[in-house]
CSV table of C-alpha atoms and ligand atoms in Angstrom, one decimal:
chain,number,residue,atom,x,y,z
Q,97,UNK,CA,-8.1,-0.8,-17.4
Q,98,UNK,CA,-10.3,0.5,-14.3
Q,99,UNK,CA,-11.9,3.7,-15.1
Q,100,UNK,CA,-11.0,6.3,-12.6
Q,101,UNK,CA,-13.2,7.4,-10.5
Q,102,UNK,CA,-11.5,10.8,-9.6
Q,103,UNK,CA,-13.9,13.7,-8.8
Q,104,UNK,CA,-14.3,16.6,-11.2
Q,105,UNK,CA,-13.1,19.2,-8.3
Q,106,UNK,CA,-9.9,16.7,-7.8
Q,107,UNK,CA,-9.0,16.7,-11.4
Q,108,UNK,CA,-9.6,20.9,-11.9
Q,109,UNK,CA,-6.9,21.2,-9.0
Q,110,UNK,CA,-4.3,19.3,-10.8
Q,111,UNK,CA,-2.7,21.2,-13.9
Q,112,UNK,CA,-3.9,18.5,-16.6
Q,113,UNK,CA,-0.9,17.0,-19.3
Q,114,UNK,CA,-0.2,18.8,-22.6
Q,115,UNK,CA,-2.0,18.2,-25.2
Q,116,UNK,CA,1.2,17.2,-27.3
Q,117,UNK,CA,2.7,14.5,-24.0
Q,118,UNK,CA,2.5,11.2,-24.9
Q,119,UNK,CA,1.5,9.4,-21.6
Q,120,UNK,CA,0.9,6.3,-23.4
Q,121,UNK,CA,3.4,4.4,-21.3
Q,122,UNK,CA,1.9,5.5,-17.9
Q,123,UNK,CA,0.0,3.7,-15.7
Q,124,UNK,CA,-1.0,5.9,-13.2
Q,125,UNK,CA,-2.4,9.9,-13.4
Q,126,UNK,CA,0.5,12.1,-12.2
Q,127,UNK,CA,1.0,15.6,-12.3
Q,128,UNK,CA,4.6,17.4,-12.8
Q,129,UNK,CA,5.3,20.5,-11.1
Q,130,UNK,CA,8.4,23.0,-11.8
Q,131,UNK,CA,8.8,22.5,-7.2
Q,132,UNK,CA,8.0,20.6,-4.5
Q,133,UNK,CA,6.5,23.7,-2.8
Q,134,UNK,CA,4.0,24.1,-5.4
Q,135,UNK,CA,3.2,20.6,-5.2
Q,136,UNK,CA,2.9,20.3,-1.9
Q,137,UNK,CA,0.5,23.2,-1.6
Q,138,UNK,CA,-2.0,21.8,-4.0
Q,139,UNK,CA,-2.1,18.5,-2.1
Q,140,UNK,CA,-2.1,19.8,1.4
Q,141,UNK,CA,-5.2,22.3,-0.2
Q,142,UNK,CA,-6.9,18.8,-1.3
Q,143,UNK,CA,-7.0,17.0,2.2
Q,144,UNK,CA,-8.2,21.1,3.7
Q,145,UNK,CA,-11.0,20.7,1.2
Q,146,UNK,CA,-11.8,17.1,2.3
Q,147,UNK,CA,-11.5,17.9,5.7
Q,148,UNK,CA,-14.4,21.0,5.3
Q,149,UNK,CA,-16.3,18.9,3.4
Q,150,UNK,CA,-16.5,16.5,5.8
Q,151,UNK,CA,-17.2,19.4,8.4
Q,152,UNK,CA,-20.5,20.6,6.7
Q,153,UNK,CA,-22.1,16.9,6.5
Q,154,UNK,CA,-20.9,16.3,10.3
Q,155,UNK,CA,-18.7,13.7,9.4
Q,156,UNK,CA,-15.5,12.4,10.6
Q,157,UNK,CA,-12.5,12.7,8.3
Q,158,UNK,CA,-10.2,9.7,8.2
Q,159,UNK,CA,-6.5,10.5,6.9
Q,160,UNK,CA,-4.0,8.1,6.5
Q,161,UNK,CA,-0.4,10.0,6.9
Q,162,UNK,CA,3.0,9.8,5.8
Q,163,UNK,CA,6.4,10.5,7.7
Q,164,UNK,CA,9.9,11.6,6.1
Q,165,UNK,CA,11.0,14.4,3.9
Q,166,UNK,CA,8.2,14.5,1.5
Q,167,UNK,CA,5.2,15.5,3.0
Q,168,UNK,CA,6.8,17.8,5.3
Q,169,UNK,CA,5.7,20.7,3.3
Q,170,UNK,CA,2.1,19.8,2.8
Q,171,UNK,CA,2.0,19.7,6.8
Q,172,UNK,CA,3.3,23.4,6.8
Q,173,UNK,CA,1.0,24.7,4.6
Q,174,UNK,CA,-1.8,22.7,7.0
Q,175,UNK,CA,-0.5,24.4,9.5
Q,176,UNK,CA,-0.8,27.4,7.8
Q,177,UNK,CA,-4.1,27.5,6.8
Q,178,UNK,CA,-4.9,26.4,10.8
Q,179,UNK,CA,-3.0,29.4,11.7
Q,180,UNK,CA,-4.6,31.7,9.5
Q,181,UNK,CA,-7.6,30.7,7.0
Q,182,UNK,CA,-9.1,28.9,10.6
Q,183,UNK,CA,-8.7,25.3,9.3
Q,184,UNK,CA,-10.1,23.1,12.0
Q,185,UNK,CA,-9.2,19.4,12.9
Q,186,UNK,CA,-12.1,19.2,15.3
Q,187,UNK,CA,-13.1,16.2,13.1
Q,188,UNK,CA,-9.9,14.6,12.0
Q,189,UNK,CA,-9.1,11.3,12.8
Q,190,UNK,CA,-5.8,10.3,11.9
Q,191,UNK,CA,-3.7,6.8,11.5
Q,192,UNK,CA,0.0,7.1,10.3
Q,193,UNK,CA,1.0,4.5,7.7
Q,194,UNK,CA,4.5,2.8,10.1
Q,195,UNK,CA,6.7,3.0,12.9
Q,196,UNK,CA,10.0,1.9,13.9
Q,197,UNK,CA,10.8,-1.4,16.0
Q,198,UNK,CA,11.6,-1.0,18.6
Q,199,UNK,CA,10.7,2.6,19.3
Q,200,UNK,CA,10.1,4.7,22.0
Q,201,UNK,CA,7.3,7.3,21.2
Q,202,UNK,CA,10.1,10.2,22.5
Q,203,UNK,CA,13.0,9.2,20.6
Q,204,UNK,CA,13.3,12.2,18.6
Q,205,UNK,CA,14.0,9.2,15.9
Q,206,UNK,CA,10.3,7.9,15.9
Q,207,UNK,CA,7.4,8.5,13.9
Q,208,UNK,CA,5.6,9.6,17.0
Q,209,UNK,CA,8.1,12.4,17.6
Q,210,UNK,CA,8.4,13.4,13.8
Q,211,UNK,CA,4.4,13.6,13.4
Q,212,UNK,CA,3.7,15.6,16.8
Q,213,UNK,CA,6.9,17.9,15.5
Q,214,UNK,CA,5.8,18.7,12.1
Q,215,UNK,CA,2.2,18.4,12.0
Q,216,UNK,CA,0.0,17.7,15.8
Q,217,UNK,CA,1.5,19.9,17.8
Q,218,UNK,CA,0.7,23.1,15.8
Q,219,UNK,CA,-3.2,22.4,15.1
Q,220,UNK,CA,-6.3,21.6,16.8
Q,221,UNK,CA,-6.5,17.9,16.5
Q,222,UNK,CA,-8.1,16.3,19.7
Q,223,UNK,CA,-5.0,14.1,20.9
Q,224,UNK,CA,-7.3,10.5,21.5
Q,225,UNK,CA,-7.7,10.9,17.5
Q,226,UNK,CA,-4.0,10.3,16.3
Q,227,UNK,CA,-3.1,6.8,15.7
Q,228,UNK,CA,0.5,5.6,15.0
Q,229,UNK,CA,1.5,2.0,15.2
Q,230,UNK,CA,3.0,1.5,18.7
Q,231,UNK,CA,7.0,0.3,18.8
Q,232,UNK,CA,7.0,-0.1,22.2
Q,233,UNK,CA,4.6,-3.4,22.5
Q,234,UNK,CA,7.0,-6.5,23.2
Q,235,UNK,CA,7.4,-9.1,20.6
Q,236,UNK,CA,4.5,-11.6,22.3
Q,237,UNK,CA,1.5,-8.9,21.7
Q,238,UNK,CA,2.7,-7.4,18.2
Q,239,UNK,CA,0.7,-9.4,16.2
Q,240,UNK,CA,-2.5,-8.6,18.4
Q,241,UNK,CA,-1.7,-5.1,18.0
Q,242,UNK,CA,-1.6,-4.9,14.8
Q,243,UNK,CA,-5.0,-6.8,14.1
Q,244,UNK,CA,-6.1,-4.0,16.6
Q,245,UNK,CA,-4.9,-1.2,14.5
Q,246,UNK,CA,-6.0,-2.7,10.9
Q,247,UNK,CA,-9.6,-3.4,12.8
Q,248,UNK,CA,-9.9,0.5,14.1
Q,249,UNK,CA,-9.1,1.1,10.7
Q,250,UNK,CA,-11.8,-0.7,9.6
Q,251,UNK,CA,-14.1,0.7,12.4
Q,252,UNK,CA,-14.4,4.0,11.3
Q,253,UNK,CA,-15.4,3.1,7.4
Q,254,UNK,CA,-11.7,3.1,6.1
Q,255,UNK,CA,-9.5,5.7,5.1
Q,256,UNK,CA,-11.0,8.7,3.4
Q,257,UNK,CA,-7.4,9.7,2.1
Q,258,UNK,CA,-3.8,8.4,2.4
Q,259,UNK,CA,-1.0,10.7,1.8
Q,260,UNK,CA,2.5,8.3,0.6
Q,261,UNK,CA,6.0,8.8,0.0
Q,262,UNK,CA,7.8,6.1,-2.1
Q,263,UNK,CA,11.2,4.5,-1.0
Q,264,UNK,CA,14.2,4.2,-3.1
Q,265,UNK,CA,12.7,0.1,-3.0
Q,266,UNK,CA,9.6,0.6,-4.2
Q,267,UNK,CA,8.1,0.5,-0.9
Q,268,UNK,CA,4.7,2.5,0.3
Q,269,UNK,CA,4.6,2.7,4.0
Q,270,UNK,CA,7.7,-0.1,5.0
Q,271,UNK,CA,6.1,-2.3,2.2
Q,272,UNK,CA,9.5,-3.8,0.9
Q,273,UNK,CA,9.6,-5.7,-1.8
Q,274,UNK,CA,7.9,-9.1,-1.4
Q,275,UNK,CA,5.1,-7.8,0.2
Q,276,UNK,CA,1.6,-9.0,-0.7
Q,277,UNK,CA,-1.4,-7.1,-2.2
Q,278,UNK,CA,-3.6,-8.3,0.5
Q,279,UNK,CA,-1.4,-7.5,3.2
Q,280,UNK,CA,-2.3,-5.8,6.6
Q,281,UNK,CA,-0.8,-4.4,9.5
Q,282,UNK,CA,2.0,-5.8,10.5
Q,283,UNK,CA,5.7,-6.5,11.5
Q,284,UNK,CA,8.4,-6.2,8.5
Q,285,UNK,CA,12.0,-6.1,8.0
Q,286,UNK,CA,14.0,-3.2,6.2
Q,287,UNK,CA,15.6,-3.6,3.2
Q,288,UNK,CA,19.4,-2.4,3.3
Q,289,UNK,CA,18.7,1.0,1.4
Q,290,UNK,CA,16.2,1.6,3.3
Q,291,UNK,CA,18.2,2.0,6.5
Q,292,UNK,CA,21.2,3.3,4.3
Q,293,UNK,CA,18.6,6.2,3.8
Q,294,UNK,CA,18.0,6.8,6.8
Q,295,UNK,CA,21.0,6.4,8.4
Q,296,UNK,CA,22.0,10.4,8.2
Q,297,UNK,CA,18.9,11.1,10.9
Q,298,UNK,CA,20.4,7.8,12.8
Q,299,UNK,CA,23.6,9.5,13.1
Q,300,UNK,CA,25.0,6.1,11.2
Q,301,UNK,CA,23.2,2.4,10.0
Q,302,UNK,CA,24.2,0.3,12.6
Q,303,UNK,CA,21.2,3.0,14.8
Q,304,UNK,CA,19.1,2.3,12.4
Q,305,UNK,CA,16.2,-0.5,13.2
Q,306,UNK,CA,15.9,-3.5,11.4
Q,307,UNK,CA,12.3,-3.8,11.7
Q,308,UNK,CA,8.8,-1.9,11.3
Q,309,UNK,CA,5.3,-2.0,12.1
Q,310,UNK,CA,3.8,-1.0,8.5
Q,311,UNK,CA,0.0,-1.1,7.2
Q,312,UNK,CA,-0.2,-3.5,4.4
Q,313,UNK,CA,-0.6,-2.8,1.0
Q,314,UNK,CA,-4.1,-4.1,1.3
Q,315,UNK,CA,-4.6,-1.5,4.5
Q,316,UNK,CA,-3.5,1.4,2.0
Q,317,UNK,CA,-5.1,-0.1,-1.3
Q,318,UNK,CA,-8.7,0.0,0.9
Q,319,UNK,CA,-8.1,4.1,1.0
Q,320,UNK,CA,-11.0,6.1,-0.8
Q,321,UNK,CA,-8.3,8.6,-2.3
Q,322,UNK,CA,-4.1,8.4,-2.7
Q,323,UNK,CA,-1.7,10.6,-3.0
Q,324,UNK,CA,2.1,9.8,-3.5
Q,325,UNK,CA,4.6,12.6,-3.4
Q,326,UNK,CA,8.4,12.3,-4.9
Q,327,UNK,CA,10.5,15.0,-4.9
Q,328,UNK,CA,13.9,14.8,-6.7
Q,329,UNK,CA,16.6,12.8,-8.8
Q,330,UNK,CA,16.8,10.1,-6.5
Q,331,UNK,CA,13.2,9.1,-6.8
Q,332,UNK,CA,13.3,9.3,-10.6
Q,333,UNK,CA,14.2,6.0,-11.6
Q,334,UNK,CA,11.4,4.0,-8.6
Q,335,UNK,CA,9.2,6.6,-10.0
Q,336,UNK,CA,9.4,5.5,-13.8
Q,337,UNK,CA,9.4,1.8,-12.9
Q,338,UNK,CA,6.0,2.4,-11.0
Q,339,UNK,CA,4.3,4.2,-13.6
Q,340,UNK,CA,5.5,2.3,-16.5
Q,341,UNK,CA,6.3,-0.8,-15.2
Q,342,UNK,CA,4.3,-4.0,-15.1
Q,343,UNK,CA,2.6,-4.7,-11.5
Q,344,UNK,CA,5.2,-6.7,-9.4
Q,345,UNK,CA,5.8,-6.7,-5.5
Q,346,UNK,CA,9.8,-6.5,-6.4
Q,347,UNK,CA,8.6,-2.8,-6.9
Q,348,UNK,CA,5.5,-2.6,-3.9
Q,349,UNK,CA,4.0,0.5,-5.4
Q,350,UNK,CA,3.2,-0.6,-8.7
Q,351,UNK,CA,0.2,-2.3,-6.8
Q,352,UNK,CA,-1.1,1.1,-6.7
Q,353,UNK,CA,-1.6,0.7,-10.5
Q,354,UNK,CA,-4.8,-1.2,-9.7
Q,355,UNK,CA,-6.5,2.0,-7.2
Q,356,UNK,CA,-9.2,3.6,-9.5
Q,357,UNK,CA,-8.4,7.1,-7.2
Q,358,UNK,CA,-4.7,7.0,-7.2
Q,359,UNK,CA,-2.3,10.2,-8.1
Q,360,UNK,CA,1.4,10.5,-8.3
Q,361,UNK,CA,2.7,14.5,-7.5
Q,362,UNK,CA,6.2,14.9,-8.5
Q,363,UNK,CA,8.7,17.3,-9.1
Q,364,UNK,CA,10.9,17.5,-12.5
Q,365,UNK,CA,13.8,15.8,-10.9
Q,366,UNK,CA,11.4,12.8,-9.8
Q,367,UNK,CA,9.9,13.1,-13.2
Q,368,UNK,CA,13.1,13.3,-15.2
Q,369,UNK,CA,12.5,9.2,-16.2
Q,370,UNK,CA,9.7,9.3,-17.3
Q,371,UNK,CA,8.9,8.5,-21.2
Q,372,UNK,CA,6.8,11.2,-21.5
Q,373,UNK,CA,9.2,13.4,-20.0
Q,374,UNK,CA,12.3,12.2,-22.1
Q,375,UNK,CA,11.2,12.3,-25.8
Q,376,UNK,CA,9.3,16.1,-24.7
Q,377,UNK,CA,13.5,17.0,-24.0
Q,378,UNK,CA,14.2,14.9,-27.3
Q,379,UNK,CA,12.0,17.3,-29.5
Q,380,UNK,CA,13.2,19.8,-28.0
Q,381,UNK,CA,16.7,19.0,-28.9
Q,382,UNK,CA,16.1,18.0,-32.3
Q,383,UNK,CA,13.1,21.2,-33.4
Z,1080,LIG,C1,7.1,7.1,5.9
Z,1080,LIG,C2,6.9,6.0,4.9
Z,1080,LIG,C3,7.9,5.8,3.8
Z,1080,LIG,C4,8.4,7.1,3.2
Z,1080,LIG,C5,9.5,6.8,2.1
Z,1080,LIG,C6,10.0,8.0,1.5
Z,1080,LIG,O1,6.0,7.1,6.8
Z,1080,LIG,O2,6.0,5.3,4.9
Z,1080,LIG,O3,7.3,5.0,2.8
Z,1080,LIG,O4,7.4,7.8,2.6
Z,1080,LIG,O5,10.5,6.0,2.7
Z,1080,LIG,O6,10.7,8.8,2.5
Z,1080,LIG,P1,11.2,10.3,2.2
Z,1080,LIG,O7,9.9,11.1,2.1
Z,1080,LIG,O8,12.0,10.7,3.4
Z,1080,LIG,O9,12.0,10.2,0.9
């Protein structure tokens, strides 16, 4: 196995496992919290501590973003410590992991909308410095547009950070199943839950697109640092096969098994599948 490379100030932030858990089974570090609040404010105090960092060596800071329910409290707490602990994002540079096809940029639907609603809007980052993959482009220039986006990507030395939810699939970003470890940028079609899931904010599936522009697993393996949220039951079971599983692209996220700097935050609910988690209730029951 690949030693992991994560930083001493990373791994104090984290509460670290029991000494009594077995985590023999588990593949990649995670970190179990009693709420998603409490887990979203460590993370979001992560990427304020890379973004300083960055600050005081005159750097950019590249940060990859997710959109949906999970990081939508780490974005709050950003906002908060913009509001009032003067967090700047004067050197942020950011590129958002998908988008809808076809989507207009404000359809309160897109990725565009959701990102400028919940996160842009509310802090100083200079406007020519988002990136979200365009569903507007017609069909002819997508694939040019997406070379574009992997190569600005690329451009600015690769992502310092990625920030991921996980679908019901197994997919990172709109990596379905099927995808390819070396995949880029590009144009992909939804699997059926994965419209079903978002067919509430659709007002009903048949509004719900049938395709994506996504970076590839490649695009997100490439990132320095990752961190993948999953909050609740509904996660638990994509969750344990990710961990524990054996590396597949039926479940796209177990690719992440092979990133030295990877770390999973979950709740209890998203946690309630895991080995380690079901024999600690089983001594319980039994002492
Ligand atoms: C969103 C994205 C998706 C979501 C995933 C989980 O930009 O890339 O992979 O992270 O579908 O969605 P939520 O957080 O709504 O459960």
């Amino acid at each position: 196995m690949k030693e992991k490379i994560m930083t001493d100030h990373i791994r104090a932030s984290y509460q670290p496992v029991g000494l009594f858990e077995d985590t023999s089974f588990e593949k990649i570090h995670n970190v179990i919290y009693d709420s998603s609040i409490e887990g979203s404010i460590l993370v979001a105090n992560e990427i304020a501590q890379l973004i300083k960092d960055k600050q005081k060596e005159n750097l950019n800071c590249i940060l990859g973003l997710a959109t949906g329910s999970s990081p939508v409290k780490v974005y709050e707490e950003l906002i908060r410590l913009h509001k009032e602990e003067e967090l700047s994002f004067r050197n942020v540079i950011t590129f958002n992991l998908d988008e809808y096809y076809p989507m207009e940029k404000n359809n309160i639907q897109s990725y565009d909308y959701f990102m400028h609603e919940h996160l842009f809007n509310h802090v100083n980052i200079v406007l020519e410095n988002i990136n979200i993959p365009d569903g507007t482009g017609d069909l002819d220039n997508l694939y040019q547009s997406c070379i574009d986006y992997e190569m600005k990507i690329k451009s600015y030395g690769g992502l310092d950070f990625q920030l991921l939810g996980i679908g019901r699939t197994g997919h990172i970003g709109f990596n379905e199943p099927g995808s390819h470890i070396n995949s880029g940028t590009r144009v992909i079609t939804l699997e059926h839950i994965t419209r079903v899931d978002a067919a509430t904010s659709f007002i009903g599936i048949e509004n719900v697109p049938r395709k994506a522009i996504t970076m590839g697993i490649g695009t997100i393996k490439n990132a320095k640092r990752i961190v993948l949220m999953a909050w609740g039951a509904n996660k638990s079971k994509i969750i344990q096969e990710t961990i524990e599983g054996e590396i597949s692209s039926i479940v796209p996220a177990t690719y992440l098994q092979q990133h030295n700097n990877t770390s999973f935050i979950l709740d209890e609910e998203a946690s309630s599948e895991l080995t380690r988690v079901k024999t600690q209730k089983l001594i319980i029951q039994i002492t």
